[in-house]
Short mmCIF file of C-alpha atoms in Angstrom, two decimals:
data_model
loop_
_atom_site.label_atom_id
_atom_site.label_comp_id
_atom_site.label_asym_id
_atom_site.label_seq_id
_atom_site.Cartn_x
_atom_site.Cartn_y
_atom_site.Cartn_z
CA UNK A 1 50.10 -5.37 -36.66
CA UNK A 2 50.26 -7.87 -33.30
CA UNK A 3 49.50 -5.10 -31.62
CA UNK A 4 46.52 -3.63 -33.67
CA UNK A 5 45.01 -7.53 -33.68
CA UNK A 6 45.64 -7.65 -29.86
CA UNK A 7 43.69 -4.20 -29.51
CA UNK A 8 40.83 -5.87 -31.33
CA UNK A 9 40.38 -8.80 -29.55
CA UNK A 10 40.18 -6.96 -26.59
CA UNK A 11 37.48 -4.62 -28.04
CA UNK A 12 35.60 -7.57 -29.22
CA UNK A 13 35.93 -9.25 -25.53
CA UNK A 14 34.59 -6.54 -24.09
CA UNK A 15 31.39 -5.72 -26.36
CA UNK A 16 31.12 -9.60 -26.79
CA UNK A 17 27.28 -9.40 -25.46
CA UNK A 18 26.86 -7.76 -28.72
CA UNK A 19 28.71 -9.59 -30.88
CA UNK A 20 30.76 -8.14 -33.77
CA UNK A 21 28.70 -4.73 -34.38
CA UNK A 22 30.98 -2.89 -32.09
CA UNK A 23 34.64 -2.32 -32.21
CA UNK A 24 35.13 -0.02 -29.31
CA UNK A 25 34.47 -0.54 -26.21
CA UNK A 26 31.93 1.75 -24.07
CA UNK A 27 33.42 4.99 -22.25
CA UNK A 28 33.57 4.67 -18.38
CA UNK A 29 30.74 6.92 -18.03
CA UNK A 30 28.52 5.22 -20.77
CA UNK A 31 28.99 1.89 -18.66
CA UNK A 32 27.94 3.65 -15.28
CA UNK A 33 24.87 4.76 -16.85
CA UNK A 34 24.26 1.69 -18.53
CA UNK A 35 24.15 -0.66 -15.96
CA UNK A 36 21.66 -1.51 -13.70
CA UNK A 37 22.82 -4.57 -11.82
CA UNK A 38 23.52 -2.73 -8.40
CA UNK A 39 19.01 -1.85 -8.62
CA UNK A 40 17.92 -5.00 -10.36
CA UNK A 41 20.04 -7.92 -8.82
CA UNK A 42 17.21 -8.35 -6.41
CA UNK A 43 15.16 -9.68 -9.16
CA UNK A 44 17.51 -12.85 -9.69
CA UNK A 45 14.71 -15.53 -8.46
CA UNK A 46 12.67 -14.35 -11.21
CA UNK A 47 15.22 -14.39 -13.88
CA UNK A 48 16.01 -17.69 -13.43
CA UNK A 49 12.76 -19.16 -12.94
CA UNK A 50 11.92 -17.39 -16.68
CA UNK A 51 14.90 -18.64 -17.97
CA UNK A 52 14.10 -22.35 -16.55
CA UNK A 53 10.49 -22.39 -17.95
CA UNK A 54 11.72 -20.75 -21.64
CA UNK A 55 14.89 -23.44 -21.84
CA UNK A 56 12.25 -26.51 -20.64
CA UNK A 57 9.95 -25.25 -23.61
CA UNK A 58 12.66 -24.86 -26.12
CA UNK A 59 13.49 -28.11 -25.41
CA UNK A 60 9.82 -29.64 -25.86
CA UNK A 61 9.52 -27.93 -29.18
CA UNK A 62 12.35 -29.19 -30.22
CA UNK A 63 14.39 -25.92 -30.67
CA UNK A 64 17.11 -27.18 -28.48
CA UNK A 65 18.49 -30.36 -27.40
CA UNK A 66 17.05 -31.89 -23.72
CA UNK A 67 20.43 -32.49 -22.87
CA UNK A 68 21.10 -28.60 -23.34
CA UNK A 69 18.30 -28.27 -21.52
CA UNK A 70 18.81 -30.28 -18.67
CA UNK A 71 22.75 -28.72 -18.52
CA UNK A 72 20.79 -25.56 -18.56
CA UNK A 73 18.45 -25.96 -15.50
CA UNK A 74 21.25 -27.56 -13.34
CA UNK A 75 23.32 -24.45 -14.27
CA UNK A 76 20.68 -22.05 -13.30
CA UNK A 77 19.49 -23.84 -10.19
CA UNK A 78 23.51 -23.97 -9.38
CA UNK A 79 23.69 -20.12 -9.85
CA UNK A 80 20.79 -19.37 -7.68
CA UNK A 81 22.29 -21.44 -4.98
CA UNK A 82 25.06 -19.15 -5.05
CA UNK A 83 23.67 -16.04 -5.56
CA UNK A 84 21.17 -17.35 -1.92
CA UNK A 85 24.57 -18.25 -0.12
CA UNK A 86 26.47 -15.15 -0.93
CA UNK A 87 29.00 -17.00 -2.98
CA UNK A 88 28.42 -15.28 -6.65
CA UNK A 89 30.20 -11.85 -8.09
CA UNK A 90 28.04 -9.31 -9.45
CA UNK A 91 29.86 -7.76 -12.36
CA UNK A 92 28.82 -4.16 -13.49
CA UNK A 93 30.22 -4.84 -16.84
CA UNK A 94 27.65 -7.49 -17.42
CA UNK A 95 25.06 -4.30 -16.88
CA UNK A 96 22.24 -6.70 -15.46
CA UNK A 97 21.29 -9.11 -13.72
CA UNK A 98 20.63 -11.14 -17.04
CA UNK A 99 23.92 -10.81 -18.58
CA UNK A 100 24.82 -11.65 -15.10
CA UNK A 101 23.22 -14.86 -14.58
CA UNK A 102 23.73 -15.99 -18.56
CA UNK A 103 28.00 -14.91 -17.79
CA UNK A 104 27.80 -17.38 -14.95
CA UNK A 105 26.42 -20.27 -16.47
CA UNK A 106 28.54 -20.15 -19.50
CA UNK A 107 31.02 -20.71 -16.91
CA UNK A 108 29.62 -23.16 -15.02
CA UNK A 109 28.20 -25.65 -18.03
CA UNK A 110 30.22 -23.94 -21.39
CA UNK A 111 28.65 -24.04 -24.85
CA UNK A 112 24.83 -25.03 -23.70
CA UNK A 113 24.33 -21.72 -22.12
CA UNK A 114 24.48 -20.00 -25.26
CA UNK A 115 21.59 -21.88 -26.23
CA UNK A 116 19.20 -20.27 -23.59
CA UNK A 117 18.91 -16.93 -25.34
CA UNK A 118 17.07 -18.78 -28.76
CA UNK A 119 13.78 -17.36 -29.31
CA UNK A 120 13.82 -14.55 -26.38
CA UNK A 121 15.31 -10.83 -26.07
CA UNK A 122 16.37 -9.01 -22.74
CA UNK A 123 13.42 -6.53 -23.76
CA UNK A 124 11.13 -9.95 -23.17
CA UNK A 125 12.75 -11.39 -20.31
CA UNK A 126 13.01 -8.16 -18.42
CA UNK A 127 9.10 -7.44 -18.89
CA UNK A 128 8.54 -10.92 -17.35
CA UNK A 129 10.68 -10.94 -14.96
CA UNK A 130 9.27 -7.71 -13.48
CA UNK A 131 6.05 -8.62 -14.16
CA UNK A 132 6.92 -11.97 -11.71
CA UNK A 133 8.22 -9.57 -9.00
CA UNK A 134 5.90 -7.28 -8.54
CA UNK A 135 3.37 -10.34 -8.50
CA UNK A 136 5.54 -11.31 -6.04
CA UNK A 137 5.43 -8.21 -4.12
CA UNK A 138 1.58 -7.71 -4.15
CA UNK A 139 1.16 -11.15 -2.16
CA UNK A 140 3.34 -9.81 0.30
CA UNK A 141 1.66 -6.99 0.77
CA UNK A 142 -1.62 -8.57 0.75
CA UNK A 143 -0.54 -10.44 3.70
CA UNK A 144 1.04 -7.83 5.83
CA UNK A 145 -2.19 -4.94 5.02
CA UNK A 146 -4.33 -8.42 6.24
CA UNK A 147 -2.33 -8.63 9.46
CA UNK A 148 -2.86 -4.63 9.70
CA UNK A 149 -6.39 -5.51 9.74
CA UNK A 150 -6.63 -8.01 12.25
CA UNK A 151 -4.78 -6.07 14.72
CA UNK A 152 -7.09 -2.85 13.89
CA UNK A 153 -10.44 -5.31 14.63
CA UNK A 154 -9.10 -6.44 17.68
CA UNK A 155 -8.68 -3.25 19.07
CA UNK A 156 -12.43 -2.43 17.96
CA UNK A 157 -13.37 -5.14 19.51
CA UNK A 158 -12.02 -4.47 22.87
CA UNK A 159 -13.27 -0.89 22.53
CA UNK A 160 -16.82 -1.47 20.54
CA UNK A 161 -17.90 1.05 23.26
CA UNK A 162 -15.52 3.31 24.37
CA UNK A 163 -17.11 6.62 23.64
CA UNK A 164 -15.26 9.40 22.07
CA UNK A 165 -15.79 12.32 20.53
CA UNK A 166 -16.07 12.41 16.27
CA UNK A 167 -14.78 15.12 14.19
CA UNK A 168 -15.47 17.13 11.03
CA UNK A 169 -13.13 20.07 10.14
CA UNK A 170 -11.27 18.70 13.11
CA UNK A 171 -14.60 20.01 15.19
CA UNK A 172 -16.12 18.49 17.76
CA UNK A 173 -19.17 16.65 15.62
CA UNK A 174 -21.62 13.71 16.88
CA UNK A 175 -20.39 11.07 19.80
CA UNK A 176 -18.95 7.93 18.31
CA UNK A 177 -17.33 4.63 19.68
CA UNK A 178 -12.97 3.96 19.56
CA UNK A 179 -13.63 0.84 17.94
CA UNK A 180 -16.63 2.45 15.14
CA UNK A 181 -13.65 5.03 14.45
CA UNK A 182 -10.71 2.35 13.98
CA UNK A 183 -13.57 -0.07 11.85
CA UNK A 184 -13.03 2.98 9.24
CA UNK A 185 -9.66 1.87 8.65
CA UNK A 186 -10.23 -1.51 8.48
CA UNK A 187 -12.48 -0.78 5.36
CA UNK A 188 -10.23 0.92 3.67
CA UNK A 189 -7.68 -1.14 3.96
CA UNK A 190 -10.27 -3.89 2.53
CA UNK A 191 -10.43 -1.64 -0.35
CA UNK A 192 -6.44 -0.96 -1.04
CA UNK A 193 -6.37 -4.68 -0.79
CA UNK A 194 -8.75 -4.90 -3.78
CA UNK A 195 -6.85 -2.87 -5.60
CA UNK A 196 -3.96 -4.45 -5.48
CA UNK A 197 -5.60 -7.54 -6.56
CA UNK A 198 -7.05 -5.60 -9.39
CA UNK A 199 -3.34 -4.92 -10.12
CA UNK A 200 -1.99 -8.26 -9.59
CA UNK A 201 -4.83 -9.91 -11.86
CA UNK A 202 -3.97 -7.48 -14.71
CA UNK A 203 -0.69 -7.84 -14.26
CA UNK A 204 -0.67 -11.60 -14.27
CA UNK A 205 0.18 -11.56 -18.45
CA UNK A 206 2.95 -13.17 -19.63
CA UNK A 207 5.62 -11.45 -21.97
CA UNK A 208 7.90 -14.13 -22.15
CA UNK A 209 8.22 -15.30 -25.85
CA UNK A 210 7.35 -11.34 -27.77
CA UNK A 211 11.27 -11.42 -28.24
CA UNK A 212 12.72 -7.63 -28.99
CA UNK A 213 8.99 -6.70 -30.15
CA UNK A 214 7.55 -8.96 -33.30
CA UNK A 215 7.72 -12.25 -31.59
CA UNK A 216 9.87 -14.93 -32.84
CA UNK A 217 10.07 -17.02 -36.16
CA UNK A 218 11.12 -20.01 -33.51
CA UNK A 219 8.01 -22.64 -33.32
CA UNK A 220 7.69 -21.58 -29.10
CA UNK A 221 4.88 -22.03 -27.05
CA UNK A 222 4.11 -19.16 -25.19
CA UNK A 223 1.18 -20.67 -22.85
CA UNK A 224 3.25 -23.64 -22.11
CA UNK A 225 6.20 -20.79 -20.20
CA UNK A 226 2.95 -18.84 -19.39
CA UNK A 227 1.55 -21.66 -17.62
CA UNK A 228 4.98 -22.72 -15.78
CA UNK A 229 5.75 -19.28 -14.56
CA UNK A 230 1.89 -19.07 -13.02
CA UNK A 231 0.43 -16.43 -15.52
CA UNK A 232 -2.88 -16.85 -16.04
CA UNK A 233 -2.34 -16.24 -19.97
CA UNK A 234 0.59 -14.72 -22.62
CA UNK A 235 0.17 -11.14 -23.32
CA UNK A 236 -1.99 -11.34 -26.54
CA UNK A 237 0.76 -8.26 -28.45
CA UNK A 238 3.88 -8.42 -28.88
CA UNK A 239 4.86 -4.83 -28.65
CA UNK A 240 2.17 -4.09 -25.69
CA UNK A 241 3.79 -7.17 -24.37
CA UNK A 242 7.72 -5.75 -23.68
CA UNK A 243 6.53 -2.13 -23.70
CA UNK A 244 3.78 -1.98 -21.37
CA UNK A 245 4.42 -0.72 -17.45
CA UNK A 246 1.23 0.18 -16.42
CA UNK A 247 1.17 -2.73 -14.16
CA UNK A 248 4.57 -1.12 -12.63
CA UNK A 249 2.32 2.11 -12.34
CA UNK A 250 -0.86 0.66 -11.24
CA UNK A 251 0.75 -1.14 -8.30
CA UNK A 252 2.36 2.21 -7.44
CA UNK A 253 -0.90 3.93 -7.87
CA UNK A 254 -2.84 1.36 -5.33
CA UNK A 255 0.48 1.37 -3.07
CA UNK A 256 0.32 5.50 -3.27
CA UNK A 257 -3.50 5.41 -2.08
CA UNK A 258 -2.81 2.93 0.52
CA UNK A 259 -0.02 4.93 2.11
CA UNK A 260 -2.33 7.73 2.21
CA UNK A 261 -4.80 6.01 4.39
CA UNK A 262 -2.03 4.90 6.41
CA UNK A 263 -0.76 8.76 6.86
CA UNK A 264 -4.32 9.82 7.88
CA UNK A 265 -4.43 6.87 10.39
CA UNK A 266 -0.47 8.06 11.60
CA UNK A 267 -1.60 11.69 11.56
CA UNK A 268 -4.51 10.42 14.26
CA UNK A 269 -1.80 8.85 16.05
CA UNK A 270 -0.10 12.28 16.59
CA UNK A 271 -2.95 14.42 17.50
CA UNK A 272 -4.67 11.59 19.98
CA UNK A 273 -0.95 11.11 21.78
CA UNK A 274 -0.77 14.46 22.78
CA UNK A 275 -1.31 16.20 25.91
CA UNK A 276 -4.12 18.13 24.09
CA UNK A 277 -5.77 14.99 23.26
CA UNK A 278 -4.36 12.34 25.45
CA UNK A 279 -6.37 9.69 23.77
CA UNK A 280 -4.09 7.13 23.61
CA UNK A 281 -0.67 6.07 25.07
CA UNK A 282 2.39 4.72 23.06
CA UNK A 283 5.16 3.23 24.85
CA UNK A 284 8.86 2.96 24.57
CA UNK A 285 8.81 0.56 21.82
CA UNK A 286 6.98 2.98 19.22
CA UNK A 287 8.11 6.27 20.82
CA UNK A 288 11.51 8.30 20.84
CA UNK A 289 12.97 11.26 23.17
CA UNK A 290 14.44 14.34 22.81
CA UNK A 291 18.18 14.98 22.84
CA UNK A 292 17.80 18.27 25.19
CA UNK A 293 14.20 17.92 26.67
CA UNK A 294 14.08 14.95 29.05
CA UNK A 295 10.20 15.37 29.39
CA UNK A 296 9.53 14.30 25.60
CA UNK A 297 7.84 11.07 24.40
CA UNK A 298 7.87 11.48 20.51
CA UNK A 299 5.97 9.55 18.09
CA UNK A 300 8.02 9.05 15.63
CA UNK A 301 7.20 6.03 13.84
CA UNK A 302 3.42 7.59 13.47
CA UNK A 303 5.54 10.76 11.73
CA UNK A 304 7.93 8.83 9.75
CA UNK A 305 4.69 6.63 8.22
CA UNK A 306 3.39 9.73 7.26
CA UNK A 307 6.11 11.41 5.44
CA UNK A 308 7.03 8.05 3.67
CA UNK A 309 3.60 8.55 1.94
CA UNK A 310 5.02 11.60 -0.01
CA UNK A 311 8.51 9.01 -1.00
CA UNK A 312 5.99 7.15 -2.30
CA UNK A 313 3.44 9.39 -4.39
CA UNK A 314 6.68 10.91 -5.94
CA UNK A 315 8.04 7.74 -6.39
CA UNK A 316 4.89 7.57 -8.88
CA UNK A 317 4.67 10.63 -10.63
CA UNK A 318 8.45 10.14 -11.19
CA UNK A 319 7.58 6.69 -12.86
CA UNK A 320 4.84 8.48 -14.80
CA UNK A 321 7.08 11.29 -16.08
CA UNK A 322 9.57 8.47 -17.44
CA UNK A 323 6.72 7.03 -19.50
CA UNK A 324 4.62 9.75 -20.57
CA UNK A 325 6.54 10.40 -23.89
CA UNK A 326 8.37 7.04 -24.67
CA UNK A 327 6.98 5.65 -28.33
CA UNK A 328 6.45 1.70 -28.80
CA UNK A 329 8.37 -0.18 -27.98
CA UNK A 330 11.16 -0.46 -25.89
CA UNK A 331 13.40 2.61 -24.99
CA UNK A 332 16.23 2.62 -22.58
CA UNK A 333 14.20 5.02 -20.38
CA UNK A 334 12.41 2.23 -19.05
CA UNK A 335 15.53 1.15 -16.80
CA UNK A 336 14.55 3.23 -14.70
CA UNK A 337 10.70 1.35 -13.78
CA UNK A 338 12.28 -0.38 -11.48
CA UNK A 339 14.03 1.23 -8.56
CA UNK A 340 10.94 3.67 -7.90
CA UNK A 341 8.84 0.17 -8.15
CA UNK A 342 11.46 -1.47 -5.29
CA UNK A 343 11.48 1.87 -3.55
CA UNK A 344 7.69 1.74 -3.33
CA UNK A 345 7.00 -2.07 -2.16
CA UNK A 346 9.80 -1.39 0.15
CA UNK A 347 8.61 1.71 1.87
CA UNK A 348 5.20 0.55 2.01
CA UNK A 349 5.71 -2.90 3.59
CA UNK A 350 7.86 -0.89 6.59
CA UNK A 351 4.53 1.58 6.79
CA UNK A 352 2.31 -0.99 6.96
CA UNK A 353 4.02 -3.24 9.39
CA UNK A 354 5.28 -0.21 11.74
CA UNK A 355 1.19 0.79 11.63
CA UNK A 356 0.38 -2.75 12.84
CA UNK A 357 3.02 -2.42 16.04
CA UNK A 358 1.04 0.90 16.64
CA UNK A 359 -2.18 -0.47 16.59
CA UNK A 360 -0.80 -3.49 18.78
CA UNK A 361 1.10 -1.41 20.88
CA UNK A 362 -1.34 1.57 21.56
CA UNK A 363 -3.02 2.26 24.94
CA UNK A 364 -6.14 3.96 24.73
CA UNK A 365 -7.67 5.59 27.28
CA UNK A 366 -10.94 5.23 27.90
CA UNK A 367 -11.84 8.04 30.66
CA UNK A 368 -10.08 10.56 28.68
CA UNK A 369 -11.76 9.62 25.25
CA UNK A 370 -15.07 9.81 27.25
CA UNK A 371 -14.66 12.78 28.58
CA UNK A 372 -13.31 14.24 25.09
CA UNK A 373 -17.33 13.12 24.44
CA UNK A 374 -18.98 14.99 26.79
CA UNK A 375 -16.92 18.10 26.50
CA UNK A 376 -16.36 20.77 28.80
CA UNK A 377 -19.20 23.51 30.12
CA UNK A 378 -20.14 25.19 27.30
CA UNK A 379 -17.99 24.46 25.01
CA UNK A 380 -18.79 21.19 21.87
CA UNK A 381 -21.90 20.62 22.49
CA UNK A 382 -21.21 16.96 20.89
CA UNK A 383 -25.47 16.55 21.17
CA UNK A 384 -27.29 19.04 19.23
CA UNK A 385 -28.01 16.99 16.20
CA UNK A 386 -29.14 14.74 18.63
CA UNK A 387 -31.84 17.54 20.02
CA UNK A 388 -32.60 18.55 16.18
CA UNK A 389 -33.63 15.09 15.50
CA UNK A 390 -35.96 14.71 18.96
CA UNK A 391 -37.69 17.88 17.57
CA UNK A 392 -38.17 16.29 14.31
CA UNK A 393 -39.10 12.72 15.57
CA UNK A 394 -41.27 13.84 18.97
CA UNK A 395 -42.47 17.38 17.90
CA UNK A 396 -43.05 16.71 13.91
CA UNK A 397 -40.97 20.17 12.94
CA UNK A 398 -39.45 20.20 9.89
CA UNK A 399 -36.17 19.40 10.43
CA UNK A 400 -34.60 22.96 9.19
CA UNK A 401 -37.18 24.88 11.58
CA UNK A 402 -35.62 22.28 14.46
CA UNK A 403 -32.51 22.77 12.89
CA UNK A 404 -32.77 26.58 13.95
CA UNK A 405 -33.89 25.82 17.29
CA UNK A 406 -31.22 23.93 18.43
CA UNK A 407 -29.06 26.59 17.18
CA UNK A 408 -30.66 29.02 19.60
CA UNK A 409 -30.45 26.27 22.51
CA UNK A 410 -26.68 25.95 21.80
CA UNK A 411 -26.09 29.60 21.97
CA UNK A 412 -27.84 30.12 24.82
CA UNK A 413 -25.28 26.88 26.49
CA UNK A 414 -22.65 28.59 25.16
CA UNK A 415 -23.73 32.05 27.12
CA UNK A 416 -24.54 30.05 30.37
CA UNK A 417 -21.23 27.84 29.97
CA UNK A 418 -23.29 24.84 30.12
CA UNK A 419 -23.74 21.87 28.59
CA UNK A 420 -26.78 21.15 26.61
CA UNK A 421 -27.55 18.58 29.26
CA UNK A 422 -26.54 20.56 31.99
CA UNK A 423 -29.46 23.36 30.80
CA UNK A 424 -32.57 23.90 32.78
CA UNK A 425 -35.92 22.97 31.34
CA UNK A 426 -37.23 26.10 31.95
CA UNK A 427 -34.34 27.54 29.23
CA UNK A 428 -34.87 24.78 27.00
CA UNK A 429 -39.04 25.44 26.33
CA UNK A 430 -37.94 29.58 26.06
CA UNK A 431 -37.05 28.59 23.00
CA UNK A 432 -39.56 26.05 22.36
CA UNK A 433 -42.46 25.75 24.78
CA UNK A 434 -43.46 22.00 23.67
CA UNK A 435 -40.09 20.53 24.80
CA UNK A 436 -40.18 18.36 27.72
CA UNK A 437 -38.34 16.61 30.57
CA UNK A 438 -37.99 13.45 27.91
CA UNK A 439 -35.53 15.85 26.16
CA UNK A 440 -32.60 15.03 28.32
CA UNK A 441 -32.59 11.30 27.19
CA UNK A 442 -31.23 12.11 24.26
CA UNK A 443 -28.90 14.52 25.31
CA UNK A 444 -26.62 12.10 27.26
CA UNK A 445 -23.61 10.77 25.08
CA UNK A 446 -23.83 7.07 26.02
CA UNK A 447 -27.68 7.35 25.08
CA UNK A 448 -27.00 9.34 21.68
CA UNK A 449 -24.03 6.69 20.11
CA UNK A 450 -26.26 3.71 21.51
CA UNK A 451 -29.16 5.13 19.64
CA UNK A 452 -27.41 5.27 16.38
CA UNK A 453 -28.21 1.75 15.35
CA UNK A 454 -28.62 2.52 11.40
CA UNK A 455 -26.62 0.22 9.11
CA UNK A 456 -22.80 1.38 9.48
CA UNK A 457 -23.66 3.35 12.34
CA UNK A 458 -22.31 3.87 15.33
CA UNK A 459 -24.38 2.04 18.29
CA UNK A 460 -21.99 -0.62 20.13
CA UNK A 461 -24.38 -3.38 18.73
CA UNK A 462 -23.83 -2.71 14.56
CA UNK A 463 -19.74 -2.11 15.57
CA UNK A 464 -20.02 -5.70 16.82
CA UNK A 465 -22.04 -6.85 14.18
CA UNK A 466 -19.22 -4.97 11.53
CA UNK A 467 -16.49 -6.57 13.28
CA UNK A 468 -17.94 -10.23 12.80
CA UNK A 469 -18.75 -8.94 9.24
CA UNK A 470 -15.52 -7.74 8.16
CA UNK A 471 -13.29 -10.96 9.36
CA UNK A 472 -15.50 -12.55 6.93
CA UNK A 473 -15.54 -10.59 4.02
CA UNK A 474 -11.78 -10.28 4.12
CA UNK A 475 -11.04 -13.44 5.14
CA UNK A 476 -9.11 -12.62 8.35
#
């Protein structure tokens, strides 16, 4: 009989997070899938700053004593401090990081601590407390994509006219500037940092107070924590409010865009560093050799940015998968939001700063890139729109008859293996006897970019004027 109460107690000690529904404690295997504490420790700072706003509002509405209260915040802020210094043990058979942090301040203060959990669920506190970190993670980002930008306008500005050549289909298209080229980047970055202040905003709800999933019959006040904790408002259901991670999914959706820009931009990187480009020059810092050729200069941090992107658009549709089937409100499938969200931030913070030490760190050169421009005898002929639109403009063809024209000029370069430029005026009126010697002004590259002075174009003046523009509309 000793032995059979003994056996008991034990069970009950070790299921006592759920009180007296369980007699038997969990198989190994049930508590290694269970727990979650080695994935969402990292979320402690959160946890406790929810659990200090929800015990300082229990308190003012009278639900628990301010003595408990006070006990309670000097607990918590005493179990951060440790947790910061290195001093606290994790347990796994506390699952996460909740149980964690509530275990440890029983110990530290005694009966108060069982106080804190009045009025709240883990299915609550877990939706806030992600809901605080991945605010938390947006900022950061926000500040390290703003850095990106500043580093891609100063190189734009030092090279507002370094001509190069511009692609489509990875062709040899119209003449452009190094700095026009890298203001493309800067604009998108502008946009992936509007969406992820899109995300932030409508993630900026606060769950704190929708208990399991009905709310609470506990007189709380949910704008007073939602204040406190900086949300802009309390998530207006109860059952959106602890089942909802679209915000989770929305972050990952902006992070998954801007990690394709940066792979485009790291892609560039490869192609203009080598010796069939040579556009630009990386040097030991963001570069790596070979093990057996001693000639190799490797970018590898431009590769490694761009394979991260697929880590982190799988990281998504992994998230997505979870979700797609799970019915209101809270199923234990939902564990698993948050190492794909950590995974994400993570990945994309090291992309975004190792794209900045590129953009710092890269050497372009500007003989090369202008000779890229003007292309070699008879072959790019980076000019012809320019000669369509001289036709159009000095001639008054219709643009598809000049169109045609310069079609025949170009293959008649490309027998002679000359340049448009480079083509006698005599060849150039065979094909159509109105041209004239003015022709070969706009046939030079430096002439052609410096011409393009639309809106957004090209011309060394409106990259200037973009530059100037762009500090100010993203604040940098």
């Amino acid at each position: 009989m000793a032995s059979d109460t003994k056996a008991t107690a034990g069970a009950v000690a070790a299921n006592s997070m759920w009180g007296g529904r369980f007699d038997v404690p969990p198989a190994e295997i049930m508590q290694a899938i269970n727990a979650s504490i080695d994935v969402d420790r990292r979320m402690y700072r959160q946890d406790i700053a929810g659990s200090i706003a929800h015990a300082e509002m229990l308190a003012a509405q009278g639900i628990i004593s301010s003595a408990d209260a006070a006990a309670i915040v000097r607990g918590l802020e005493a179990v951060r401090a440790e947790i910061e210094t290195g001093g606290f043990a994790f347990k796994k058979s506390l699952e996460d990081i909740h149980m964690n942090v509530e275990a440890r301040l029983a110990e530290l203060i005694g009966q108060p601590a069982g106080r804190l959990h009045t009025a709240r669920s883990r299915n609550d506190q877990v939706a806030t407390d992600f809901r605080l970190w991945v605010r938390d993670a947006i900022d950061a980002l926000d500040g390290q994509l703003a850095d990106l930008q500043r580093a891609l306008l100063d190189q734009a500005t030092a090279h507002a006219e370094t001509f190069m050549p511009g692609f489509t289909h990875l062709q040899v298209a119209q003449p452009v500037t190094f700095g026009h080229h890298l203001m493309a980047y800067v604009e998108m970055l502008g946009r992936d940092r509007g969406r992820l202040a899109d995300a932030r905003r409508r993630a900026n709800e606060c769950p704190l107070g929708a208990a399991a999933l009905a709310g609470t019959a506990f007189p709380i006040d949910r704008h007073r924590t939602a204040k406190a904790l900086g949300f802009d408002q309390p998530a207006a259901n109860s059952i959106d409010a602890v089942s909802a991670r679209d915000f989770a999914l929305e972050f990952m959706a902006a992070a998954a865009i801007c990690a394709t820009h940066l792979s485009r931009f790291a892609e560039e990187i490869v192609l203009w560093t080598t010796d069939a480009f040579g556009y630009v020059a990386l040097s030991d810092a963001f570069t790596t050799g070979s093990s057996i050729m001693p000639q190799k200069r490797n970018p590898d941090a431009a590769e490694l940015v761009r394979g991260k992107a697929g880590r982190v658009i799988g990281e998504l549709v992994g998230l997505m998968v979870v979700m797609k089937g799970l019915p209101l409100a809270y199923g234990k499938d939902m564990q698993e939001d948050k190492e794909p969200t950590f995974l994400v931030a993570d990945t994309l913070g090291l992309c975004v700063a190792a794209t900045a030490g590129m953009v710092r760190d890269m050497r372009p050169d500007k003989a090369a890139l202008r000779a890229a421009a003007e292309g070699k005898p008879g072959k790019g002929f980076i000019t012809a729109t320019d000669l369509a639109d001289w036709l159009v403009r000095t001639l008054g063809m219709p643009f598809r008859e000049a169109h045609h024209a310069t079609g025949r000029i170009v293959r008649l370069a490309s027998e002679r293996g000359a340049r448009l430029a480079d083509l006698p005026l005599k060849d150039l009126q065979s094909v159509e006897p109105r041209i004239d010697a003015r022709i070969f002004e706009v046939l030079d590259v430096e002439r052609a970019v410096r011409s393009r002075g639309s809106f957004g174009g090209t011309a060394p003046e409106q990259v200037r004027g973009a530059i100037a523009q762009a500090r100010k509309r993203f604040g940098l």
